[in-house]
Coordinates of C-alpha atoms in Angstrom, one line a residue:
X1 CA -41.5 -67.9 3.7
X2 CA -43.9 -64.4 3.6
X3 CA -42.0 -63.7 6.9
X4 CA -38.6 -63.7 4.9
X5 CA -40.6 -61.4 2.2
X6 CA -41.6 -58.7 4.7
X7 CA -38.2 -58.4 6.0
X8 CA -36.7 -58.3 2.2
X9 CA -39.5 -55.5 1.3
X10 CA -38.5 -53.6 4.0
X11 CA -35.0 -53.7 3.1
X12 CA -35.7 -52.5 -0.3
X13 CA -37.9 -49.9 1.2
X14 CA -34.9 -49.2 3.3
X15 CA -32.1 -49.1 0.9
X16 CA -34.4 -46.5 -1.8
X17 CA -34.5 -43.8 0.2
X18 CA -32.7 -41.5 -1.6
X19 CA -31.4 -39.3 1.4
X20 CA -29.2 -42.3 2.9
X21 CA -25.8 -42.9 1.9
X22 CA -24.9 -46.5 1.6
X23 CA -22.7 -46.9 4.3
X24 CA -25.4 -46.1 6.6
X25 CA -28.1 -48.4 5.4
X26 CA -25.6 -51.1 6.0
X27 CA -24.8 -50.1 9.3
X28 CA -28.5 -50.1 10.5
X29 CA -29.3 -53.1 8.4
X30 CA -26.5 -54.9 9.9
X31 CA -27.3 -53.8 13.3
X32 CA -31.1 -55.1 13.4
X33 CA -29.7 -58.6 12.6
X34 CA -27.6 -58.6 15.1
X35 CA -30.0 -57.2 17.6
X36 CA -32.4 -60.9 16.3
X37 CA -29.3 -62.7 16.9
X38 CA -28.3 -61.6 20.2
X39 CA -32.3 -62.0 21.4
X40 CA -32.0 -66.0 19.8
X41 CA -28.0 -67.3 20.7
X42 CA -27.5 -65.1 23.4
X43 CA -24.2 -63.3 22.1
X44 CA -23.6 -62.3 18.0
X45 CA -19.3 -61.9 18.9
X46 CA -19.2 -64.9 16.9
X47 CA -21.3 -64.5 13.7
X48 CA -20.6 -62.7 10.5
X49 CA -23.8 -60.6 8.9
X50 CA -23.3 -59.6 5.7
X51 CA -25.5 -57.5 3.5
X52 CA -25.8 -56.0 -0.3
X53 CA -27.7 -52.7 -0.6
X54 CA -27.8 -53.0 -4.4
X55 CA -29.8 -56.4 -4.8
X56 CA -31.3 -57.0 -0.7
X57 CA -29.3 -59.9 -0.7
X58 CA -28.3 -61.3 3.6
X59 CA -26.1 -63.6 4.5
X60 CA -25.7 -64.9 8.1
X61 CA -22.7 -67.2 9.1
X62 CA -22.1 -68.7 12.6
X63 CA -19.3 -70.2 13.9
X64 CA -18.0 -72.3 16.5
X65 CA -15.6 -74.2 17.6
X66 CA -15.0 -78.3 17.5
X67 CA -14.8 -79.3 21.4
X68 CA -14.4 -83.3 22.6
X69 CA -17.7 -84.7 23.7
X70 CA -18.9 -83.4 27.4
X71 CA -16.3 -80.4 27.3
X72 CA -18.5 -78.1 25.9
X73 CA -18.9 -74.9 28.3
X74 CA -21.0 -72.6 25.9
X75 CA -23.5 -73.8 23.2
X76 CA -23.8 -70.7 21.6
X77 CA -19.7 -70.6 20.9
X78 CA -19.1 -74.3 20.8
X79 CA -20.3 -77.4 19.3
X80 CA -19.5 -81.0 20.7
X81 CA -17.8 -83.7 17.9
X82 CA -20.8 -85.9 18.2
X83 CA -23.1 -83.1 17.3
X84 CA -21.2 -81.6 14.6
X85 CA -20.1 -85.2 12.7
X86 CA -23.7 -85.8 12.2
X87 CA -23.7 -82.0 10.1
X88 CA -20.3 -83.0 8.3
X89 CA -18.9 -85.8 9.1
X90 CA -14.9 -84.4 8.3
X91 CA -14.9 -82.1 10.9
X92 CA -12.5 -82.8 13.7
X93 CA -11.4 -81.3 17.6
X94 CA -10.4 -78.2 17.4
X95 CA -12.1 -77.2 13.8
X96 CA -14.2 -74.0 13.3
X97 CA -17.9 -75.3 12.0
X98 CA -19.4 -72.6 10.1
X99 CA -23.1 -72.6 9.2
X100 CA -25.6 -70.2 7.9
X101 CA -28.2 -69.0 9.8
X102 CA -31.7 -68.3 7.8
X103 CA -34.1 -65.7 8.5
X104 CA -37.0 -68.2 8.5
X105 CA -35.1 -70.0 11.8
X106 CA -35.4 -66.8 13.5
X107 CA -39.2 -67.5 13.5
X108 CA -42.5 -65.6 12.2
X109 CA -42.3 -63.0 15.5
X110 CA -38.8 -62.0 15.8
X111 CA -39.1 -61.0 11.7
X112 CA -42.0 -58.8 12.3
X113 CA -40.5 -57.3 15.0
X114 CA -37.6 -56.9 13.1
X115 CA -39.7 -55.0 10.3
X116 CA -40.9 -52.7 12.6
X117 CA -37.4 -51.7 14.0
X118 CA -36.3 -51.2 10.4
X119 CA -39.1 -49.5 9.3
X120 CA -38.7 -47.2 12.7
X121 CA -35.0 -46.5 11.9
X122 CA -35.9 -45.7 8.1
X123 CA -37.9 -42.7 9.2
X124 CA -35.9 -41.7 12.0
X125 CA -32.4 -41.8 9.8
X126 CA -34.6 -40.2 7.0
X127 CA -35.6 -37.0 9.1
X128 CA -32.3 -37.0 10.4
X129 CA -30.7 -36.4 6.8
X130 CA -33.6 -34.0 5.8
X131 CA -32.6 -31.9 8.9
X132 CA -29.0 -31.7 8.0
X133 CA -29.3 -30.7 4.6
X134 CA -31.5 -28.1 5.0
X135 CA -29.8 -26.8 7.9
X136 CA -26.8 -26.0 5.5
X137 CA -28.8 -24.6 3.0
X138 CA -30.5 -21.5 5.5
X139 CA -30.6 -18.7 3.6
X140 CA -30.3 -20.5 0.3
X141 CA -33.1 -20.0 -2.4
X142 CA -35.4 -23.1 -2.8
X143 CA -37.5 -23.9 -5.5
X144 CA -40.7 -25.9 -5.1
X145 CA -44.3 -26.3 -6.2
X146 CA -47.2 -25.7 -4.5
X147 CA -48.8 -28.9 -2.4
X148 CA -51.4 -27.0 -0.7
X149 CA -52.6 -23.8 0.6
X150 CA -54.4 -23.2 3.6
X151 CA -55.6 -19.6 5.6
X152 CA -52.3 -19.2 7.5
X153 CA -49.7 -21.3 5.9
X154 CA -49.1 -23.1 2.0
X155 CA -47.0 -26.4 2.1
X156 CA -45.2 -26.7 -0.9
X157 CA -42.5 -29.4 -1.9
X158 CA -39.3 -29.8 -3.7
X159 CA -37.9 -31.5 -6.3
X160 CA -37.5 -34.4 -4.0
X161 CA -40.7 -34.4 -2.1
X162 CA -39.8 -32.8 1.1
X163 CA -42.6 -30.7 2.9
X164 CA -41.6 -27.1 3.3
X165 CA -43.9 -24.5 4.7
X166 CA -44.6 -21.1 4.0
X167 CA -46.4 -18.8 6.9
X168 CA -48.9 -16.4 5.1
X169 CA -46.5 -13.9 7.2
X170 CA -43.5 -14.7 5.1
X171 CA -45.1 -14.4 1.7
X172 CA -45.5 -10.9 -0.2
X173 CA -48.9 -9.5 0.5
X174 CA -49.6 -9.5 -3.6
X175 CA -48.8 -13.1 -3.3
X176 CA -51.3 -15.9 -4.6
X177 CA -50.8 -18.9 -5.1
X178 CA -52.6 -21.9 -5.9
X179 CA -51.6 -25.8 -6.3
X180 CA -49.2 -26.5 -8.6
X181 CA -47.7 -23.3 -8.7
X182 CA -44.1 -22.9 -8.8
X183 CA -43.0 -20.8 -6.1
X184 CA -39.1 -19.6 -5.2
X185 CA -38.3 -18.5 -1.4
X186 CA -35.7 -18.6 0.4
X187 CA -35.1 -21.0 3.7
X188 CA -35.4 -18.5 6.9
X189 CA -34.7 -21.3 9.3
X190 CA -34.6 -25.3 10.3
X191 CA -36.5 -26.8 13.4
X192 CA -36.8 -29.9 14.8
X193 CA -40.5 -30.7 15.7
X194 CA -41.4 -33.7 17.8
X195 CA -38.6 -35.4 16.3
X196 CA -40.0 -33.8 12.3
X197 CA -37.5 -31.4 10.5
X198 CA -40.1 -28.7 10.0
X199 CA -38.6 -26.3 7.2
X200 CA -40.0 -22.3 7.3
X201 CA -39.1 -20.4 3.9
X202 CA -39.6 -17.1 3.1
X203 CA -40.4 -14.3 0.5
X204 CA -40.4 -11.2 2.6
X205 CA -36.6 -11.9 4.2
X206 CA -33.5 -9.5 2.7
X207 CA -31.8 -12.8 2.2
X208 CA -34.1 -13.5 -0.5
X209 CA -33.8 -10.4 -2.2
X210 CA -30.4 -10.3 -2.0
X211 CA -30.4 -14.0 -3.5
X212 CA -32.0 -12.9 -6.9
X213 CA -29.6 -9.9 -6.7
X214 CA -26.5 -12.6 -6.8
X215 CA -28.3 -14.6 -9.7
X216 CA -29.1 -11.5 -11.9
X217 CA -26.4 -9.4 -11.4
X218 CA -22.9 -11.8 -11.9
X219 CA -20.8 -8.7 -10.5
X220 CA -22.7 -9.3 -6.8
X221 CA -22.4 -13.3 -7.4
X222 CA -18.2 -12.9 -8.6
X223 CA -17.7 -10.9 -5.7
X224 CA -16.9 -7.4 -8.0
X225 CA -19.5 -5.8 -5.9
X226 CA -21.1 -6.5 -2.3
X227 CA -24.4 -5.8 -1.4
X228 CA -23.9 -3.9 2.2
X229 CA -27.4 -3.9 3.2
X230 CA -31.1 -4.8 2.4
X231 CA -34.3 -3.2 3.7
X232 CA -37.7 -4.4 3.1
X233 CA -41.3 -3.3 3.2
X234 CA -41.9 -6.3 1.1
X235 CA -44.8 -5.9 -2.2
X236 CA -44.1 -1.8 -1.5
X237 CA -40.5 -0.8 -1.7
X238 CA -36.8 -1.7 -1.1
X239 CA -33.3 -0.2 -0.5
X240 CA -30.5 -1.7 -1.6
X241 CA -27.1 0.0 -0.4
X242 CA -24.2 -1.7 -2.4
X243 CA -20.7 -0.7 -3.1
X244 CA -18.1 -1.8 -5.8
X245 CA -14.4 -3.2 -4.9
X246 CA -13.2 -1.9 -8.6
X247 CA -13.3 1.4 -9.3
X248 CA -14.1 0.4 -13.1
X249 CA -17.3 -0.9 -12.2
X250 CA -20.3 1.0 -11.1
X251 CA -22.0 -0.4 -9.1
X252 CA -26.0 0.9 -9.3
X253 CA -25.8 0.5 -13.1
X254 CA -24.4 -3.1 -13.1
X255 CA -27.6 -3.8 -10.5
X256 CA -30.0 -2.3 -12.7
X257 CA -28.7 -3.0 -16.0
X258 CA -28.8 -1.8 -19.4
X259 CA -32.4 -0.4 -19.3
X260 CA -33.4 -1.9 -16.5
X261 CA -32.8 -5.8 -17.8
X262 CA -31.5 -6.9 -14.3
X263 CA -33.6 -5.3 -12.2
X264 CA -36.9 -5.9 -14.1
X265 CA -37.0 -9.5 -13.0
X266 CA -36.2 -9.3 -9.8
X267 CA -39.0 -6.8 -9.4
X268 CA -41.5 -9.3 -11.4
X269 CA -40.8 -11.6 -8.5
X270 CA -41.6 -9.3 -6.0
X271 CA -44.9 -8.2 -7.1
X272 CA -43.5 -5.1 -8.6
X273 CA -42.0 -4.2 -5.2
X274 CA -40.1 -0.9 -6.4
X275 CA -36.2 -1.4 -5.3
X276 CA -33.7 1.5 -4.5
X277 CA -30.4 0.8 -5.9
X278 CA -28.0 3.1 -4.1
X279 CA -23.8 3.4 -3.8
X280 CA -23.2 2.7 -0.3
X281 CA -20.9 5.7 1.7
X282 CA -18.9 6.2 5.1
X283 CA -19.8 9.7 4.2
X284 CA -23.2 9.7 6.5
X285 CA -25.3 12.9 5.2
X286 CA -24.2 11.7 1.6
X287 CA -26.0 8.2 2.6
X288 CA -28.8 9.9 4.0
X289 CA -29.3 12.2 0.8
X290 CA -29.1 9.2 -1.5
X291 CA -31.1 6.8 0.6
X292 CA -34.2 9.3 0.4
X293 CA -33.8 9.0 -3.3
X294 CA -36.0 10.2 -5.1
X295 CA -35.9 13.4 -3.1
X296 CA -33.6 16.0 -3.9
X297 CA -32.2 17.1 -0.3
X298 CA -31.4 20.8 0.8
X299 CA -29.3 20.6 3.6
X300 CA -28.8 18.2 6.6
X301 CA -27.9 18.5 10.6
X302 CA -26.7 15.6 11.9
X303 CA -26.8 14.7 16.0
X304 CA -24.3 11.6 15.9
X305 CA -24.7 11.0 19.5
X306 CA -28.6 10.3 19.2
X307 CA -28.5 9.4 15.6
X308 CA -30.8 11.4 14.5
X309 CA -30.9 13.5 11.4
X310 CA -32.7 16.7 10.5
X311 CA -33.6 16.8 6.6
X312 CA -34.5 19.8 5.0
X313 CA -36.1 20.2 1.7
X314 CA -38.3 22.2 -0.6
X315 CA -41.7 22.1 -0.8
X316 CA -42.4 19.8 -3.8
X317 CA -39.4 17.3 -2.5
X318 CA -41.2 16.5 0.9
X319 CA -43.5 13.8 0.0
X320 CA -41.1 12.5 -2.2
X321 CA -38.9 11.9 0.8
X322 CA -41.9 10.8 2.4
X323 CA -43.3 8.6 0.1
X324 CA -46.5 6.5 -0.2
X325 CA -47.7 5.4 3.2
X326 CA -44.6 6.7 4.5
X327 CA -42.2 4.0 3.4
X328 CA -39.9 5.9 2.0
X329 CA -38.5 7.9 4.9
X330 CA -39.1 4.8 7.2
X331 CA -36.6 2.3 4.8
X332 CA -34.1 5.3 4.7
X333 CA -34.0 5.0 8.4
X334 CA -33.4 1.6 8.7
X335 CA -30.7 1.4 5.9
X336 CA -28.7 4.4 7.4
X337 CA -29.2 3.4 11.2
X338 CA -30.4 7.2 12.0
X339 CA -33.7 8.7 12.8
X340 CA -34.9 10.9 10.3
X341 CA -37.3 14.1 10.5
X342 CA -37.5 15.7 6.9
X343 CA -38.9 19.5 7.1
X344 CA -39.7 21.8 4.9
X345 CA -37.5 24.8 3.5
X346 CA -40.0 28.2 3.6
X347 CA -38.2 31.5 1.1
X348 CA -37.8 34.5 3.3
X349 CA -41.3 35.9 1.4
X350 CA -43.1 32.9 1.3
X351 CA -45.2 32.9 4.6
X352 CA -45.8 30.0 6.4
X353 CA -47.6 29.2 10.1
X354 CA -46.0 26.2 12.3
X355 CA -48.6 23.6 12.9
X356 CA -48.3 23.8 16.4
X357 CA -48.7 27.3 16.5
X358 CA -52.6 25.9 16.7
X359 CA -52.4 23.7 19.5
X360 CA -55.5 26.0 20.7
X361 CA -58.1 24.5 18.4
X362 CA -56.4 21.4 17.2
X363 CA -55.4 18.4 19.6
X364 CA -51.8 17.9 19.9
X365 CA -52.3 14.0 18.8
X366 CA -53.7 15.4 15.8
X367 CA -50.8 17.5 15.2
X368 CA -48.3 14.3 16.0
X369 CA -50.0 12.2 13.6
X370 CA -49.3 15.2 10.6
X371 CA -46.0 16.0 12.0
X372 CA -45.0 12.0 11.6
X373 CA -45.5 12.2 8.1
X374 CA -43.0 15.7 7.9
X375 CA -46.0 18.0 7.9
X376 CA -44.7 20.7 10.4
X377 CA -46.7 23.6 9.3
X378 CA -50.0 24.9 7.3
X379 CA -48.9 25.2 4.0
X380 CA -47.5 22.0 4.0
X381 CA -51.0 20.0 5.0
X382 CA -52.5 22.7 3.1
X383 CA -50.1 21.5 -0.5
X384 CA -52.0 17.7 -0.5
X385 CA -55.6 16.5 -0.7
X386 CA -58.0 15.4 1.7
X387 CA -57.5 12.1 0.1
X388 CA -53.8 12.0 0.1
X389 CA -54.0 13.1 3.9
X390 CA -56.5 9.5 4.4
X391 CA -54.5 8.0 3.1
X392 CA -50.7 8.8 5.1
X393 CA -52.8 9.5 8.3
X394 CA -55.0 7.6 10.5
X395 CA -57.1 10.5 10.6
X396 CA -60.8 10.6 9.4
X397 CA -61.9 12.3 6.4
X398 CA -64.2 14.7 9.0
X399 CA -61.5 15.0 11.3
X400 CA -59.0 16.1 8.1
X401 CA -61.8 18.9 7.0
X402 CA -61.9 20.4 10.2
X403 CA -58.2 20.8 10.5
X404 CA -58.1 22.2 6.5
X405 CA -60.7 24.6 7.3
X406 CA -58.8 26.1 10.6
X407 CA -55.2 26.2 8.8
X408 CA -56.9 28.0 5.3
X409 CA -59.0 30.6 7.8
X410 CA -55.2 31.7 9.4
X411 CA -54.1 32.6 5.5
X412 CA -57.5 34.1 4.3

């Protein structure tokens, strides 16, 4: 009778997960039976297997058919009248003798084995639907908590239990996070490992800032306005391009809100990443200009053909358009498609040296690494600290000092 109990467990087992629909658990129920039933009688064309996924309950019914004595050809299909009059005496030639089969007349071995197939397809089927799902959901936002977190990875699981994983080169570098956490990302792809759904999400994608951008801002979410494109240096700064379809609506202040109250959570979630709202243009030194927001711009030159664009400003706007670490000239790049060089504007009496007017006494990679970070000539290295130079450069404090003291000597 335990045999009968194993197999029932299973079932139950079976039937609770929650990611199979019922019409599946009673086609692979149904199916294992008949596999036992095929292995005892030799053939299953002639029995019925009925199951109940709400209460576990199995039925098995065989049938087969009355012959006269000595003219059976096929046990399995057929029963002889002497046989079947001593199971029910009324039956006659030519009848159809149904009886039910019981799991226990299947015997101890063929149950367990039958246990282990079900509990085989169970985790198969089970993957199977995990896979699906979240392969319709990439690019979705998830929410989860946090299972565990190790040096290169934290596993954290949803609402229904299912492992997701979060590379420590898809969170936010301000991230922290610690068990039981709740943590939002977005799903940045689906993969099928050794026959395991393995689930990446991520923080640092566009998709997931442009995700919290659809549930803060309804205009984005109604389709009133369309986000045109997203770039990241995720935990430092963003650029949102975006661009209205009614002329009633505009577009950065419906992002931002009144005050800020859009924006302000969406940043909270970042890590206080700072995010550049801008109106998106076809007009291509207009988009320029307003992607190096802050920076007021001067004038442009524009090489279509190489896509590269020449900024020029004042003095006091060129590390705006730079920005800290360089991030804000780089994202401004990216979001315009062209390759900008910002230099700056001199006045007719304001005299000024190009930097590579000393290629004699400082090396030219020296020179590259200030003129990467739009400082083309003396008075524009000469306009920031030593620190601030660390800082943008890759250049030593010493080495910084020694290039200071050779640009003031040319103005002293």
């Amino acid at each position: 009778m335990s045999s009968n109990i194993n197999l029932i467990d299973s079932f139950q087992e079976f039937k609770d997960f929650k990611n199979i629909d019922r019409p599946t658990v009673i086609s692979v129920l149904e199916e294992v039976f008949r596999s036992m039933i095929r292995k005892k009688y030799g053939t299953d064309e002639n029995c019925d297997v009925i199951v109940n996924p709400d209460n576990g309950d199995l039925e098995i019914w065989r049938t087969r058919r009355v012959m006269e004595d000595g003219f059976s050809e096929d046990d399995d299909l057929e029963i002889e009248l002497a046989e079947v009059k001593l199971l029910d005496p009324d039956m006659e030639v030519g009848d159809d003798y149904i009886e039910q089969i019981t799991l226990e007349s299947f015997g101890r071995r063929a149950i367990l084995a039958a246990r282990q197939t079900l509990v085989s397809k169970v985790l198969e089927l089970e993957k199977d639907e995990i896979f699906k799902k979240y392969k319709d959901r990439v690019g979705e936002i998830v929410t989860g908590e946090v299972y565990q977190v190790w040096k290169k990875e934290t596993l954290v699981l949803d609402d229904e239990g299912n492992e997701l994983l979060m590379p420590k080169t898809e969170q936010i570098p301000a991230d922290y996070f610690k068990k039981g956490d709740t943590v939002r990302a977005v799903i940045l792809k689906v993969d099928m490992v050794n026959a395991t759904p393995k689930i990446i999400i991520s923080r640092i994608a566009p998709e997931f800032l442009q995700r919290l951008f659809e549930i803060e801002v309804p205009e984005i979410f109604d389709g009133l306005i369309t986000i045109k494109k997203i770039v990241r240096e995720p935990g430092e700064r963003a650029k949102v391009a975006v661009e209205s379809y009614d002329d009633r609506i505009d577009p950065v202040g419906a992002c931002v809100g009144m005050k800020g109250s859009r924006i302000h959570g969406i940043v909270r979630e970042l890590k206080n990443e700072n995010i550049d709202v801008i109106n998106f243009t076809n007009n291509i030194s207009l988009y320029i200009q307003r992607a190096l927001s802050p920076a007021k711009i001067t004038s442009i030159k524009l090489n279509d053909e190489t896509k590269h664009a020449s900024v020029y400003l004042k003095p006091d706007q060129v590390s705006l358009a730079i920005g800290r670490g360089g991030h804000n000239i780089k994202l401004a790049g990216k979001l315009t498609g062209y390759e900008i060089d910002v230099f700056r504007e001199a006045g007719e009496e304001e005299e000024d040296v190009d930097i590579e007017e000393f290629s004699d006494e400082i090396d030219n990679w020296i020179i590259d690494e200030l003129k990467a970070i739009g400082l083309d000539t003396a008075k524009s290295v000469l306009a920031l600290s030593v620190d601030e130079l660390v800082k943008r450069t890759d250049l030593e404090e010493e080495t910084i000092r020694e290039v200071i003291n050779i640009l003031q000597s040319e103005f002293e």
